[in-house]
C-alpha positions as MATLAB code, in Angstrom:
seq = 'XXXXXXXXXXXXXXXXXXXXXXXXXXXXXXXXXXXXXXXXXXXXXXXXXXXXXXXXXXXXXXXXXXXXXXXXXXXXXXXXXXXXXXXXXXXXXXXXXXXX';
ca = [
       1.549   33.614    4.333;
      -0.334   30.798    5.977;
       1.603   27.622    6.458;
      -1.018   25.746    8.433;
      -1.986   23.503    5.611;
       1.709   22.693    4.720;
       2.238   21.791    8.379;
      -0.735   19.552    8.509;
       0.120   17.894    5.213;
       3.655   17.074    6.493;
       2.229   15.873    9.750;
      -0.215   13.642    7.959;
       2.546   12.186    5.757;
       4.578   11.366    8.925;
       1.802    9.937   10.741;
       0.846    7.618    7.956;
       4.489    6.627    7.527;
       4.617    6.003   11.294;
       1.560    3.732   11.251;
       2.673    1.372    8.511;
       5.455   -0.274   10.594;
       3.307   -0.228   13.629;
       0.615   -2.320   11.956;
       3.202   -4.773   10.611;
       4.853   -5.186   14.108;
       1.485   -5.520   16.000;
       0.194   -8.235   13.615;
       3.622  -10.096   13.902;
       3.765  -10.060   17.667;
      -0.056  -10.020   18.588;
      -1.969  -10.995   15.581;
      -5.311   -9.482   14.642;
      -6.587   -9.781   18.099;
      -5.190   -6.464   19.107;
      -7.524   -4.592   16.789;
      -9.459   -3.204   19.780;
      -6.311   -1.203   20.773;
      -6.495    0.750   17.525;
     -10.194    1.224   18.004;
      -9.805    2.679   21.549;
      -6.859    4.761   20.497;
      -8.734    6.147   17.527;
     -11.831    7.094   19.491;
      -9.505    8.751   22.126;
      -7.650   10.813   19.508;
     -10.771   11.683   17.430;
     -12.553   12.878   20.744;
      -9.485   14.862   21.771;
      -9.479   16.596   18.430;
     -12.965   17.794   18.980;
     -11.998   19.678   22.162;
      -8.682   21.097   20.981;
      -9.003   24.572   19.643;
      -5.555   24.933   18.195;
      -5.869   25.029   14.308;
      -2.818   22.796   13.834;
      -3.159   20.347   16.783;
      -6.846   19.468   16.290;
      -6.554   18.383   12.673;
      -3.415   16.431   13.473;
      -5.099   14.601   16.227;
      -7.933   13.866   13.919;
      -5.529   12.430   11.388;
      -3.977   10.261   14.112;
      -7.342    9.104   15.056;
      -8.433    8.191   11.627;
      -5.097    6.434   11.107;
      -5.722    4.344   14.153;
      -9.165    3.382   12.849;
      -7.777    2.665    9.387;
      -5.075    0.498   11.015;
      -7.762   -1.958   12.053;
      -8.508   -2.773    8.355;
      -4.690   -2.830    7.613;
      -4.219   -5.219   10.531;
      -6.502   -7.831    8.938;
      -4.972   -7.140    5.480;
      -1.555   -7.606    6.916;
      -2.547  -11.057    8.061;
      -3.515  -11.835    4.432;
      -0.220  -10.629    3.226;
       1.580  -12.932    5.837;
      -0.540  -15.840    4.571;
       0.494  -15.064    0.991;
       4.053  -15.116    1.971;
       4.703  -11.433    1.461;
       5.860  -10.881    5.066;
       7.387  -13.164    7.569;
       5.156  -15.292    9.836;
       5.769  -15.327   13.498;
       6.890  -18.780   14.240;
       5.608  -18.564   17.841;
       2.008  -17.962   16.570;
       1.788  -20.474   13.582;
      -1.428  -21.930   15.033;
      -3.097  -18.563   14.639;
      -2.501  -18.589   10.937;
      -3.909  -22.088   10.434;
      -7.320  -21.183   12.027;
      -8.406  -18.647    9.353;
];
């Protein structure tokens, strides 16, 4: 039996679940100006996945890289959710939300 697909599926589920609160916290504390961190991390993870030969590690690094890149979009959407009142606004950064 080959369990590689199941292992990658479980890892993907965990990675996506891990990134959801990261995006929320990053937007709360740093705003959308930290998008470049996700870009750099995504490029690093995707590049690393190209050079790893392990059949489990390489796809998982690719999933992490794509999740980092997807988090850029989610970061800006999180800002919109905050403006709608769905998530708490950081009172220390109220001026950031008024600029839109």
